[in-house]
Coordinates of C-alpha atoms in Angstrom, one line a residue:
M265 CA -148.4 -6.2 -57.7
T266 CA -145.1 -5.2 -59.3
T267 CA -142.1 -4.2 -57.3
P268 CA -141.0 -0.6 -58.0
T269 CA -137.7 -0.1 -59.8
R270 CA -135.3 2.4 -58.2
Y271 CA -133.5 4.7 -60.6
V272 CA -130.9 7.5 -60.3
A273 CA -131.2 10.5 -62.5
L274 CA -128.3 12.8 -63.3
L275 CA -128.9 16.2 -65.0
R276 CA -126.1 17.8 -67.0
G277 CA -125.1 21.4 -66.4
V278 CA -127.7 22.5 -64.0
N279 CA -127.2 25.1 -61.2
V280 CA -123.9 26.2 -62.6
G281 CA -123.9 30.0 -62.8
T282 CA -127.3 31.6 -63.6
A283 CA -128.4 29.3 -66.4
N284 CA -130.4 26.1 -66.1
R285 CA -131.6 26.6 -62.6
V286 CA -133.3 23.6 -61.1
P287 CA -134.2 24.1 -57.4
M288 CA -134.0 20.7 -55.6
A289 CA -137.5 21.0 -54.1
A290 CA -138.9 21.7 -57.7
W291 CA -136.8 18.7 -58.9
R292 CA -138.4 16.4 -56.4
E293 CA -141.9 17.8 -57.1
L294 CA -141.3 17.2 -60.8
L295 CA -140.5 13.6 -60.3
A296 CA -143.5 13.1 -58.0
G297 CA -145.7 14.8 -60.7
L298 CA -144.5 12.1 -63.1
G299 CA -145.8 9.4 -60.7
Y300 CA -142.4 8.5 -59.4
T301 CA -142.2 7.9 -55.6
G302 CA -139.7 8.5 -52.8
A303 CA -137.7 11.1 -54.7
R304 CA -134.6 12.2 -52.8
T305 CA -131.9 14.6 -54.1
L306 CA -128.2 14.8 -53.4
L307 CA -126.4 18.1 -53.4
N308 CA -127.6 20.9 -55.7
S309 CA -126.4 19.5 -59.0
G310 CA -129.3 17.6 -60.4
N311 CA -128.9 14.2 -58.7
A312 CA -132.0 12.3 -57.7
V313 CA -133.0 8.9 -56.6
F314 CA -136.6 7.7 -57.0
D315 CA -138.8 4.7 -57.6
V316 CA -140.9 4.0 -60.7
P317 CA -143.9 1.9 -59.6
R318 CA -144.5 0.2 -63.0
P319 CA -142.0 -1.4 -65.4
A320 CA -140.2 1.2 -67.5
R321 CA -137.0 1.4 -69.5
G322 CA -134.4 3.9 -68.4
A323 CA -134.5 5.7 -71.8
G324 CA -138.3 6.2 -71.4
V325 CA -137.9 7.5 -67.9
A326 CA -135.2 9.9 -69.1
G327 CA -137.4 11.1 -71.9
H328 CA -140.3 11.8 -69.6
I329 CA -138.1 13.7 -67.2
G330 CA -136.5 15.7 -70.0
A331 CA -139.9 16.7 -71.4
A332 CA -141.2 17.6 -67.9
L333 CA -138.1 19.8 -67.2
V334 CA -138.8 21.8 -70.3
Q335 CA -142.5 22.1 -69.7
T336 CA -142.4 22.9 -66.0
L337 CA -139.1 24.7 -65.4
G338 CA -138.1 25.8 -68.9
V339 CA -134.8 23.9 -68.7
Q340 CA -133.6 21.7 -71.5
V341 CA -130.6 19.6 -70.5
P342 CA -129.4 16.1 -71.1
V343 CA -130.8 13.5 -68.6
V344 CA -129.0 10.3 -67.8
V345 CA -131.0 7.6 -65.9
K346 CA -129.5 4.5 -64.4
T347 CA -130.9 1.7 -62.3
V348 CA -129.3 1.2 -58.9
R349 CA -127.9 -2.1 -60.3
E350 CA -126.3 -0.2 -63.2
L351 CA -124.9 2.5 -60.9
A352 CA -123.4 -0.2 -58.6
A353 CA -121.8 -1.9 -61.6
I354 CA -120.3 1.4 -62.7
V355 CA -118.8 2.0 -59.2
A356 CA -117.5 -1.6 -59.0
A357 CA -115.9 -1.3 -62.5
N358 CA -113.9 1.8 -61.8
P359 CA -110.3 0.8 -62.7
L360 CA -108.8 3.8 -60.9
T361 CA -110.0 3.2 -57.4
E362 CA -108.4 1.6 -54.4
G363 CA -107.2 -1.9 -55.1
A364 CA -106.6 -1.2 -58.8
E365 CA -103.1 -1.2 -60.1
G366 CA -101.6 2.3 -59.8
A367 CA -104.6 3.6 -57.9
E368 CA -102.5 4.7 -54.9
D369 CA -101.8 8.0 -56.6
V370 CA -105.4 8.7 -57.5
H371 CA -106.9 11.5 -55.5
P372 CA -110.7 11.1 -55.1
S373 CA -111.5 14.8 -55.6
R374 CA -109.7 14.7 -59.0
L375 CA -111.5 11.6 -60.1
L376 CA -114.5 12.0 -62.4
V377 CA -117.1 9.4 -63.6
L378 CA -118.6 10.1 -67.0
F379 CA -122.2 8.9 -67.3
A380 CA -123.9 8.5 -70.7
A381 CA -127.3 7.4 -71.7
R382 CA -125.9 5.2 -74.5
R383 CA -122.7 3.1 -74.7
T384 CA -122.1 4.5 -78.2
T385 CA -121.7 8.0 -76.7
L386 CA -118.8 6.6 -74.5
T387 CA -117.0 5.1 -77.5
Q388 CA -117.1 8.5 -79.2
L389 CA -115.0 9.9 -76.4
D390 CA -112.0 7.8 -77.5
A391 CA -110.5 10.7 -79.4
L392 CA -110.0 12.6 -76.1
H393 CA -107.1 10.2 -75.2
T394 CA -104.9 12.5 -77.4
L395 CA -105.5 15.4 -74.9
A396 CA -104.3 13.5 -71.9
L397 CA -101.5 15.0 -69.9
P398 CA -98.8 12.7 -68.5
C399 CA -100.4 13.0 -65.0
E400 CA -103.8 11.9 -66.2
R401 CA -105.5 8.6 -66.6
F402 CA -108.6 8.3 -68.9
V403 CA -110.4 5.0 -69.2
I404 CA -113.5 4.2 -71.2
G405 CA -115.4 1.3 -69.6
R406 CA -118.4 -0.6 -70.7
D407 CA -121.0 1.6 -68.9
A408 CA -119.0 4.7 -67.9
A409 CA -115.7 6.4 -68.5
Y410 CA -113.3 7.5 -65.7
L411 CA -110.9 10.4 -65.7
H412 CA -108.3 11.1 -63.0
C413 CA -106.9 14.7 -63.4
G414 CA -103.6 14.3 -61.6
G415 CA -102.8 18.0 -62.1
G416 CA -106.3 19.2 -61.2
L417 CA -109.5 19.7 -63.1
L418 CA -108.6 23.3 -64.2
D419 CA -105.4 22.1 -65.9
S420 CA -107.0 19.1 -67.7
K421 CA -107.6 19.5 -71.5
I422 CA -109.9 16.4 -71.3
A423 CA -112.0 18.0 -68.6
K424 CA -112.2 21.2 -70.5
A425 CA -113.3 19.3 -73.6
L426 CA -115.9 17.4 -71.6
F427 CA -117.5 20.6 -70.3
G428 CA -117.8 21.8 -73.9
A429 CA -119.1 20.3 -77.1
A430 CA -117.1 17.0 -76.8
G431 CA -119.0 16.1 -73.6
R432 CA -122.5 17.1 -74.8
G433 CA -123.7 13.5 -74.5
V434 CA -122.3 12.8 -71.0
T435 CA -122.6 14.2 -67.5
T436 CA -119.8 14.0 -65.0
R437 CA -119.8 13.5 -61.2
N438 CA -116.8 13.4 -59.0
W439 CA -116.0 10.1 -57.2
A440 CA -117.2 11.2 -53.8
T441 CA -120.6 12.3 -55.2
T442 CA -120.9 9.0 -57.2
V443 CA -120.3 6.9 -54.1
K444 CA -122.7 9.0 -52.0
L445 CA -125.4 8.7 -54.7
L446 CA -125.1 4.9 -54.7
A447 CA -125.4 4.9 -50.9
L448 CA -128.5 7.0 -51.1
A449 CA -130.0 4.8 -53.8
R450 CA -129.3 1.7 -51.7
A451 CA -130.9 3.2 -48.6
A452 CA -134.4 2.5 -47.4
P453 CA -137.1 4.4 -49.2
A454 CA -137.9 7.9 -48.0
P455 CA -141.1 8.1 -45.8
P456 CA -144.1 9.5 -47.6
A457 CA -144.4 13.3 -47.4

């Protein structure tokens, strides 16, 4: 018997305004319909933790989810899937959090984590450095990118670019949501419904 692999799925641009509506109950049902177990959601922004009972690659899982979203909910959005180990590594590698040099001036509500399905997508974000304001820090890591908007998200040219065409291949979560998602993923499996 194989041990299930726990994954985290992050949808880009759902439940913002009236477009791309994905009710969380329907999101959990969609994951269950794909044969994934123990699906739990966090907030109303397309975050889910679930187990895949048989070996699968994250890209394959993301593809199945993306196709099912179109077929069952009529929503076509980028889907980023990470294992719990990958998510833990992304959290641990954040150079802008407590303990990192200069992190004392980083406010968690203004700190974003940029998740991408492929590392090459992250490297393509390098051009955004030219948009950084003096109060911002933008770091592209191995498995994620990190943006601290010292003046706030609304004033950040990088944040505006990410929510537009430049960020099409990534999805962002604030630091508090990222840490809560990791805690949820590490928690014991949900009881069967």
